[in-house]
Tab-separated table of C-alpha atoms in Angstrom:
chain	number	residue	atom	x	y	z
I	54	UNK	CA	-23.574	3.977	-75.721
I	55	UNK	CA	-25.445	4.834	-72.510
I	56	UNK	CA	-24.567	5.768	-68.940
I	57	UNK	CA	-26.245	4.835	-65.666
I	58	UNK	CA	-27.719	7.829	-63.868
I	59	UNK	CA	-29.410	7.767	-60.464
I	60	UNK	CA	-31.423	10.949	-60.731
I	61	UNK	CA	-31.081	14.379	-59.176
I	62	UNK	CA	-29.229	13.045	-56.126
I	63	UNK	CA	-26.492	11.536	-58.313
I	64	UNK	CA	-23.169	13.374	-57.993
I	65	UNK	CA	-22.638	12.669	-61.695
I	66	UNK	CA	-24.776	15.255	-63.486
I	67	UNK	CA	-26.460	14.894	-66.847
I	68	UNK	CA	-24.274	17.771	-68.031
I	69	UNK	CA	-21.144	15.729	-67.239
I	70	UNK	CA	-22.543	12.631	-68.922
I	71	UNK	CA	-23.324	14.608	-72.083
I	72	UNK	CA	-19.662	15.640	-72.298
I	73	UNK	CA	-18.519	12.030	-72.787
I	74	UNK	CA	-18.016	11.578	-76.559
I	75	UNK	CA	-20.358	9.077	-78.232
I	76	UNK	CA	-22.779	9.111	-75.298
I	77	UNK	CA	-26.331	8.905	-76.651
I	78	UNK	CA	-28.465	8.393	-73.570
I	79	UNK	CA	-28.873	7.529	-69.921
I	80	UNK	CA	-30.133	4.454	-68.140
I	81	UNK	CA	-32.231	5.333	-65.107
I	82	UNK	CA	-35.403	4.599	-63.126
I	83	UNK	CA	-37.953	6.090	-60.743
I	84	UNK	CA	-36.505	5.587	-57.267
I	85	UNK	CA	-39.220	7.243	-55.171
I	86	UNK	CA	-41.853	4.506	-55.574
I	87	UNK	CA	-41.817	1.440	-53.266
I	88	UNK	CA	-40.978	-1.870	-54.928
I	89	UNK	CA	-44.078	-3.466	-56.432
I	90	UNK	CA	-46.105	-0.278	-56.835
I	91	UNK	CA	-47.094	1.506	-60.045
I	92	UNK	CA	-44.741	4.298	-61.027
I	93	UNK	CA	-45.922	7.882	-61.292
I	94	UNK	CA	-46.525	8.879	-64.915
I	95	UNK	CA	-45.650	12.473	-64.043
I	96	UNK	CA	-42.283	11.365	-62.665
I	97	UNK	CA	-41.570	9.231	-65.741
I	98	UNK	CA	-42.333	12.182	-68.002
I	99	UNK	CA	-40.249	14.544	-65.855
I	100	UNK	CA	-37.280	12.152	-66.034
I	101	UNK	CA	-37.617	11.824	-69.782
I	102	UNK	CA	-37.764	15.617	-70.197
I	103	UNK	CA	-34.694	16.177	-68.018
I	104	UNK	CA	-32.730	13.791	-70.193
I	105	UNK	CA	-34.095	15.358	-73.382
I	106	UNK	CA	-33.192	18.853	-72.165
I	107	UNK	CA	-29.635	17.602	-71.582
I	108	UNK	CA	-29.487	16.229	-75.131
I	109	UNK	CA	-29.706	12.598	-74.000
I	110	UNK	CA	-32.186	9.824	-74.738
I	111	UNK	CA	-34.078	7.916	-72.048
I	112	UNK	CA	-34.889	4.579	-73.683
I	113	UNK	CA	-33.569	2.070	-71.131
I	114	UNK	CA	-34.835	1.555	-67.595
I	115	UNK	CA	-32.651	-0.149	-65.042
I	116	UNK	CA	-34.512	-1.382	-63.321
I	117	UNK	CA	-38.137	-2.127	-62.595
I	118	UNK	CA	-37.564	-4.199	-59.436
I	119	UNK	CA	-39.413	-7.482	-58.959
I	120	UNK	CA	-41.092	-7.726	-55.556
I	121	UNK	CA	-39.997	-10.555	-53.262
I	122	UNK	CA	-43.601	-11.811	-53.136
I	123	UNK	CA	-43.370	-12.501	-56.886
I	124	UNK	CA	-40.109	-14.388	-56.504
I	125	UNK	CA	-41.549	-16.395	-53.625
I	126	UNK	CA	-44.990	-16.826	-55.238
I	127	UNK	CA	-46.829	-15.726	-52.130
I	128	UNK	CA	-48.769	-12.890	-50.525
I	129	UNK	CA	-49.684	-10.105	-52.948
I	130	UNK	CA	-47.714	-11.542	-55.882
I	131	UNK	CA	-50.628	-11.399	-58.340
I	132	UNK	CA	-51.286	-7.757	-57.503
I	133	UNK	CA	-47.613	-6.913	-57.888
I	134	UNK	CA	-47.481	-8.639	-61.282
I	135	UNK	CA	-50.433	-6.538	-62.463
I	136	UNK	CA	-48.576	-3.450	-61.259
I	137	UNK	CA	-45.511	-4.611	-63.160
I	138	UNK	CA	-47.557	-4.860	-66.347
I	139	UNK	CA	-48.858	-1.343	-65.739
I	140	UNK	CA	-45.285	-0.068	-65.446
I	141	UNK	CA	-44.331	-1.704	-68.757
I	142	UNK	CA	-47.261	0.061	-70.425
I	143	UNK	CA	-46.452	3.433	-68.849
I	144	UNK	CA	-42.770	3.265	-69.772
I	145	UNK	CA	-43.573	2.219	-73.329
I	146	UNK	CA	-45.956	5.155	-73.644
I	147	UNK	CA	-43.066	7.514	-72.920
I	148	UNK	CA	-40.504	5.989	-75.252
I	149	UNK	CA	-38.768	3.338	-73.180
I	150	UNK	CA	-37.674	0.439	-75.403
I	151	UNK	CA	-35.763	-1.801	-72.992
I	152	UNK	CA	-36.313	-2.773	-69.342
I	153	UNK	CA	-33.529	-4.380	-67.341
I	154	UNK	CA	-34.574	-6.413	-64.297
I	155	UNK	CA	-33.312	-9.317	-62.206
I	156	UNK	CA	-34.694	-12.261	-60.289
I	157	UNK	CA	-32.049	-12.461	-57.543
I	158	UNK	CA	-33.457	-13.322	-54.117
I	159	UNK	CA	-33.197	-10.580	-51.485
I	160	UNK	CA	-30.224	-8.660	-52.855
I	161	UNK	CA	-28.576	-7.673	-56.114
I	162	UNK	CA	-24.823	-7.596	-56.689
I	163	UNK	CA	-22.822	-8.538	-53.618
I	164	UNK	CA	-19.297	-7.491	-52.655
I	165	UNK	CA	-17.327	-7.871	-49.443
I	166	UNK	CA	-15.703	-4.419	-49.723
I	167	UNK	CA	-16.855	-1.314	-51.555
I	168	UNK	CA	-13.631	0.737	-51.467
I	169	UNK	CA	-10.753	-1.735	-51.509
I	170	UNK	CA	-7.428	-0.001	-52.328
I	171	UNK	CA	-5.790	-1.422	-55.467
I	172	UNK	CA	-2.069	-1.296	-56.229
I	173	UNK	CA	-2.514	1.657	-58.604
I	174	UNK	CA	-3.962	3.818	-55.809
I	175	UNK	CA	-7.591	3.570	-56.951
I	176	UNK	CA	-10.417	2.029	-54.946
I	177	UNK	CA	-12.695	-0.710	-56.256
I	178	UNK	CA	-15.467	-3.157	-55.388
I	179	UNK	CA	-14.095	-6.584	-54.452
I	180	UNK	CA	-15.424	-9.985	-53.450
I	181	UNK	CA	-13.371	-12.032	-51.012
I	182	UNK	CA	-15.085	-15.264	-50.049
I	183	UNK	CA	-13.456	-15.487	-46.621
I	184	UNK	CA	-14.819	-12.056	-45.709
I	185	UNK	CA	-18.301	-13.168	-46.786
I	186	UNK	CA	-17.976	-16.328	-44.725
I	187	UNK	CA	-17.266	-14.241	-41.616
I	188	UNK	CA	-20.228	-11.891	-42.013
I	189	UNK	CA	-23.049	-12.086	-39.486
I	190	UNK	CA	-26.108	-11.796	-41.717
I	191	UNK	CA	-28.149	-10.550	-38.750
I	192	UNK	CA	-26.070	-7.388	-38.586
I	193	UNK	CA	-24.814	-6.882	-42.106
I	194	UNK	CA	-25.271	-4.143	-44.654
I	195	UNK	CA	-24.363	-4.830	-48.266
I	196	UNK	CA	-25.351	-3.164	-51.536
I	197	UNK	CA	-28.658	-4.463	-52.781
I	198	UNK	CA	-30.006	-5.417	-49.377
I	199	UNK	CA	-33.378	-3.883	-48.611
I	200	UNK	CA	-32.890	-1.749	-45.497
I	201	UNK	CA	-36.637	-1.828	-44.799
I	202	UNK	CA	-36.299	-5.352	-43.385
I	203	UNK	CA	-35.492	-5.917	-39.721
I	204	UNK	CA	-32.748	-8.491	-39.011
I	205	UNK	CA	-35.416	-10.993	-37.937
I	206	UNK	CA	-37.428	-10.444	-41.123
I	207	UNK	CA	-34.274	-10.855	-43.193
I	208	UNK	CA	-33.461	-14.184	-41.579
I	209	UNK	CA	-37.025	-15.382	-42.169
I	210	UNK	CA	-36.882	-14.286	-45.808
I	211	UNK	CA	-33.609	-16.107	-46.398
I	212	UNK	CA	-35.027	-19.234	-44.794
I	213	UNK	CA	-38.065	-19.059	-47.082
I	214	UNK	CA	-35.831	-19.003	-50.161
I	215	UNK	CA	-33.687	-21.829	-48.848
I	216	UNK	CA	-36.794	-23.967	-48.356
I	217	UNK	CA	-38.109	-23.100	-51.829
I	218	UNK	CA	-34.810	-23.931	-53.565
I	219	UNK	CA	-33.741	-23.431	-57.157
I	220	UNK	CA	-36.594	-25.344	-58.776
I	221	UNK	CA	-39.133	-23.352	-56.783
I	222	UNK	CA	-37.505	-20.135	-57.941
I	223	UNK	CA	-37.538	-21.371	-61.557
I	224	UNK	CA	-41.243	-22.152	-61.240
I	225	UNK	CA	-42.044	-18.650	-59.987
I	226	UNK	CA	-39.850	-17.040	-62.641
I	227	UNK	CA	-41.666	-18.981	-65.377
I	228	UNK	CA	-45.035	-17.854	-64.029
I	229	UNK	CA	-43.842	-14.236	-63.961
I	230	UNK	CA	-42.463	-14.396	-67.499
I	231	UNK	CA	-45.681	-15.853	-68.930
I	232	UNK	CA	-47.640	-13.081	-67.248
I	233	UNK	CA	-45.564	-10.068	-68.312
I	234	UNK	CA	-44.249	-11.022	-71.741
I	235	UNK	CA	-47.549	-10.698	-73.664
I	236	UNK	CA	-47.699	-7.097	-72.408
I	237	UNK	CA	-44.079	-6.456	-73.365
I	238	UNK	CA	-44.671	-7.867	-76.839
I	239	UNK	CA	-47.828	-5.771	-77.244
I	240	UNK	CA	-45.867	-2.657	-76.215
I	241	UNK	CA	-42.772	-3.601	-78.238
I	242	UNK	CA	-40.567	-3.398	-75.131
I	243	UNK	CA	-37.550	-5.665	-74.798
I	244	UNK	CA	-37.308	-7.316	-71.376
I	245	UNK	CA	-33.671	-8.004	-70.463
I	246	UNK	CA	-32.932	-10.052	-67.359
I	247	UNK	CA	-29.639	-9.356	-65.578
I	248	UNK	CA	-27.562	-12.368	-64.492
I	249	UNK	CA	-26.909	-13.114	-60.857
I	250	UNK	CA	-23.861	-11.345	-59.477
I	251	UNK	CA	-21.812	-13.268	-58.578
I	252	UNK	CA	-23.249	-16.301	-60.381
I	253	UNK	CA	-23.315	-18.696	-57.441
I	254	UNK	CA	-25.274	-19.195	-54.252
I	255	UNK	CA	-24.604	-16.783	-51.387
I	256	UNK	CA	-25.777	-17.428	-47.814
I	257	UNK	CA	-27.575	-20.533	-49.092
I	258	UNK	CA	-29.900	-18.535	-51.361
I	259	UNK	CA	-30.825	-20.026	-54.741
I	260	UNK	CA	-29.394	-18.295	-57.815
I	261	UNK	CA	-30.400	-19.427	-61.283
I	262	UNK	CA	-29.277	-16.948	-63.969
I	263	UNK	CA	-25.684	-18.064	-63.746
I	264	UNK	CA	-24.309	-19.935	-66.783
I	265	UNK	CA	-24.971	-21.003	-70.383
I	266	UNK	CA	-27.187	-23.946	-69.440
I	267	UNK	CA	-29.404	-21.735	-67.285
I	268	UNK	CA	-29.466	-18.905	-69.818
I	269	UNK	CA	-30.710	-21.430	-72.394
I	270	UNK	CA	-33.343	-22.629	-69.949
I	271	UNK	CA	-34.428	-19.071	-69.233
I	272	UNK	CA	-34.771	-18.132	-72.905
I	273	UNK	CA	-36.778	-21.284	-73.562
I	274	UNK	CA	-39.456	-20.071	-71.134
I	275	UNK	CA	-40.972	-17.773	-73.763
I	276	UNK	CA	-40.441	-17.990	-77.509
I	277	UNK	CA	-40.268	-14.358	-78.542
I	278	UNK	CA	-37.258	-12.091	-79.211
I	279	UNK	CA	-38.576	-9.492	-76.757
I	280	UNK	CA	-37.716	-12.024	-74.041
I	281	UNK	CA	-33.978	-11.553	-73.656
I	282	UNK	CA	-30.888	-10.739	-71.684
I	283	UNK	CA	-28.841	-8.021	-70.131
I	284	UNK	CA	-25.488	-9.707	-70.642
I	285	UNK	CA	-23.127	-8.447	-67.963
I	286	UNK	CA	-19.540	-9.423	-68.693
I	287	UNK	CA	-18.450	-8.781	-65.122
I	288	UNK	CA	-21.268	-10.702	-63.433
I	289	UNK	CA	-20.943	-13.832	-65.546
I	290	UNK	CA	-17.227	-13.322	-66.119
I	291	UNK	CA	-16.065	-13.533	-62.506
I	292	UNK	CA	-15.883	-17.306	-62.956
I	293	UNK	CA	-13.641	-18.894	-65.586
I	294	UNK	CA	-16.349	-21.475	-66.355
I	295	UNK	CA	-18.282	-18.813	-68.321
I	296	UNK	CA	-16.775	-18.074	-71.750
I	297	UNK	CA	-18.017	-14.516	-72.227
I	298	UNK	CA	-17.200	-14.006	-75.955
I	299	UNK	CA	-18.836	-17.370	-76.696
I	300	UNK	CA	-21.993	-16.418	-74.800
I	301	UNK	CA	-22.124	-13.024	-76.511
I	302	UNK	CA	-21.764	-14.548	-79.965
I	303	UNK	CA	-24.390	-17.216	-79.298
I	304	UNK	CA	-27.094	-14.958	-77.893
I	305	UNK	CA	-26.406	-12.029	-80.213
I	306	UNK	CA	-26.991	-14.327	-83.192
I	307	UNK	CA	-30.285	-15.269	-81.598
I	308	UNK	CA	-31.180	-11.562	-81.171
I	309	UNK	CA	-31.659	-12.107	-77.458
I	310	UNK	CA	-29.141	-9.636	-75.994
I	311	UNK	CA	-30.896	-6.294	-75.635
I	312	UNK	CA	-28.566	-4.599	-73.171
I	313	UNK	CA	-24.818	-5.070	-72.706
I	314	UNK	CA	-23.102	-4.257	-69.409
I	315	UNK	CA	-19.388	-4.276	-70.145
I	316	UNK	CA	-16.688	-4.244	-67.498
I	317	UNK	CA	-13.557	-6.129	-66.561
I	318	UNK	CA	-12.868	-8.223	-63.507
I	319	UNK	CA	-9.710	-9.775	-62.105
I	320	UNK	CA	-10.338	-13.401	-61.111
I	321	UNK	CA	-8.360	-14.610	-58.104
I	322	UNK	CA	-8.345	-17.942	-56.251
I	323	UNK	CA	-11.137	-19.424	-54.114
I	324	UNK	CA	-14.004	-17.527	-55.833
I	325	UNK	CA	-12.335	-14.191	-55.032
I	326	UNK	CA	-12.349	-11.384	-57.575
I	327	UNK	CA	-11.644	-7.675	-57.867
I	328	UNK	CA	-13.292	-5.199	-60.199
I	329	UNK	CA	-10.692	-3.529	-62.392
I	330	UNK	CA	-10.260	-0.885	-65.052
I	331	UNK	CA	-11.948	-1.757	-68.343
I	332	UNK	CA	-8.580	-2.082	-70.107
I	333	UNK	CA	-8.020	-5.782	-70.881
I	334	UNK	CA	-4.589	-6.043	-69.260
I	335	UNK	CA	-5.998	-4.881	-65.919
I	336	UNK	CA	-8.300	-7.885	-65.482
I	337	UNK	CA	-9.093	-11.406	-66.657
I	338	UNK	CA	-11.404	-10.530	-69.562
I	339	UNK	CA	-10.385	-9.556	-73.082
I	340	UNK	CA	-12.383	-6.480	-74.012
I	341	UNK	CA	-11.380	-6.693	-77.676
I	342	UNK	CA	-12.708	-10.243	-77.922
I	343	UNK	CA	-15.885	-9.149	-76.153
I	344	UNK	CA	-16.492	-6.200	-78.462
I	345	UNK	CA	-15.631	-8.300	-81.526
I	346	UNK	CA	-18.221	-10.874	-80.484
I	347	UNK	CA	-20.867	-8.154	-80.346
I	348	UNK	CA	-19.780	-6.490	-83.596
I	349	UNK	CA	-19.284	-9.594	-85.710
I	350	UNK	CA	-22.657	-11.029	-84.728
I	351	UNK	CA	-24.683	-7.919	-85.491
I	352	UNK	CA	-25.405	-6.470	-82.042
I	353	UNK	CA	-27.598	-3.370	-82.286
I	354	UNK	CA	-28.790	-2.951	-78.709
I	355	UNK	CA	-27.707	-0.696	-75.867
I	356	UNK	CA	-24.283	-0.740	-74.227
I	357	UNK	CA	-23.102	0.876	-71.037
I	358	UNK	CA	-19.753	0.836	-69.253
I	359	UNK	CA	-20.478	-0.963	-66.019
I	360	UNK	CA	-18.921	-0.482	-62.576
I	361	UNK	CA	-15.812	1.644	-62.426
I	362	UNK	CA	-13.106	2.244	-59.857
I	363	UNK	CA	-12.886	5.442	-57.853
I	364	UNK	CA	-9.912	7.317	-59.315
I	365	UNK	CA	-8.301	10.783	-59.105
I	366	UNK	CA	-9.718	11.415	-55.621
I	367	UNK	CA	-13.360	11.074	-56.658
I	368	UNK	CA	-15.920	9.980	-54.086
I	369	UNK	CA	-19.490	8.894	-54.660
I	370	UNK	CA	-21.762	5.904	-55.119
I	371	UNK	CA	-19.540	2.769	-55.066
I	372	UNK	CA	-18.903	1.563	-58.592
I	373	UNK	CA	-20.662	4.552	-60.163
I	374	UNK	CA	-18.222	7.438	-60.258
I	375	UNK	CA	-17.780	9.541	-63.373
I	376	UNK	CA	-14.128	9.309	-64.318
I	377	UNK	CA	-13.422	5.593	-64.632
I	378	UNK	CA	-16.732	4.838	-66.298
I	379	UNK	CA	-16.093	7.668	-68.768
I	380	UNK	CA	-12.668	6.182	-69.524
I	381	UNK	CA	-14.376	2.816	-70.016
I	382	UNK	CA	-16.946	4.281	-72.385
I	383	UNK	CA	-14.225	5.841	-74.533
I	384	UNK	CA	-12.106	2.663	-74.498
I	385	UNK	CA	-15.057	0.540	-75.634
I	386	UNK	CA	-16.069	3.128	-78.238
I	387	UNK	CA	-12.500	3.138	-79.558
I	388	UNK	CA	-12.510	-0.631	-79.964
I	389	UNK	CA	-15.873	-0.452	-81.754
I	390	UNK	CA	-14.694	2.303	-84.106
I	391	UNK	CA	-11.612	0.245	-84.970
I	392	UNK	CA	-13.769	-2.791	-85.740
I	393	UNK	CA	-16.108	-0.731	-87.941
I	394	UNK	CA	-13.296	0.946	-89.875
I	395	UNK	CA	-11.335	-2.288	-90.146
I	396	UNK	CA	-14.342	-3.992	-91.672
I	397	UNK	CA	-14.782	-1.174	-94.216
I	398	UNK	CA	-11.108	-1.477	-95.151
I	399	UNK	CA	-11.463	-5.206	-95.694
I	400	UNK	CA	-14.525	-4.629	-97.874
I	401	UNK	CA	-12.455	-2.584	-100.309
I	402	UNK	CA	-10.081	-5.416	-101.150
């Protein structure tokens, strides 16, 4: 069980994270280095030592971002791929065993509101398609968007991706995978791609890590167990067409899930959804079925409670407060403990 931590500027301290029962480590990254550049070895070591001093492991990086030039196959993409390889080697040297990354064009997870009030008085991330439809992309600001781009540059970038299309993005992803995976295998680092969130096109941009067919296609790009997935129940699970327990069982058996992001989501009509408490009854996903799929198929990777609501008056980074994620960690740990003890009981009869 791990917990996302955003470094010294994070309102959630390592001391607080350590107080969550069953918490073994943190998931973090070096945020001071521009995307595409080689990370500072001194900063990696300093981060590792901070975690160690707090009694927590630092074995998972989320994430080493992939530069847009790599995704577009243009400009300095070959240089950035070499830098990416260097980062894999540096992180491996200092004990990192799993790297989460994504291949989403321009932005990562997208929501239309970051602090929507729910009926229980908490605030949560939500996605309402009508709100997205009414956004002027020239003057928008959403999580995951790179603020270093001017509005004109952003429009040009989006147009480039639209022209390239899904097959062009697949081609560039395959090239990237064949370049980095030999290094990852050599370093014994598991590379775990994160699915697109949400798993459909937004603003006409191609999105390809979206469903079982595309996950199969992705895994077929490189035949080695180090080439795997960050399976995010909330990202893939915000559409009913993705059967999350089925996907977990399938890819866990294949030893291709290296990192599990577990959260609940309430699916509404017209592609709308709201992030909810982890508790099954609060959303559309069954957390017991999800944890059973991991347990019964031999999952031995890293888990973290994913986005949480803001509860009990807490403020902070949207989706990444302390209280609700801590509740989620304990809820998931309780399910796992029950599965383990139930299995031992059955073995005695």
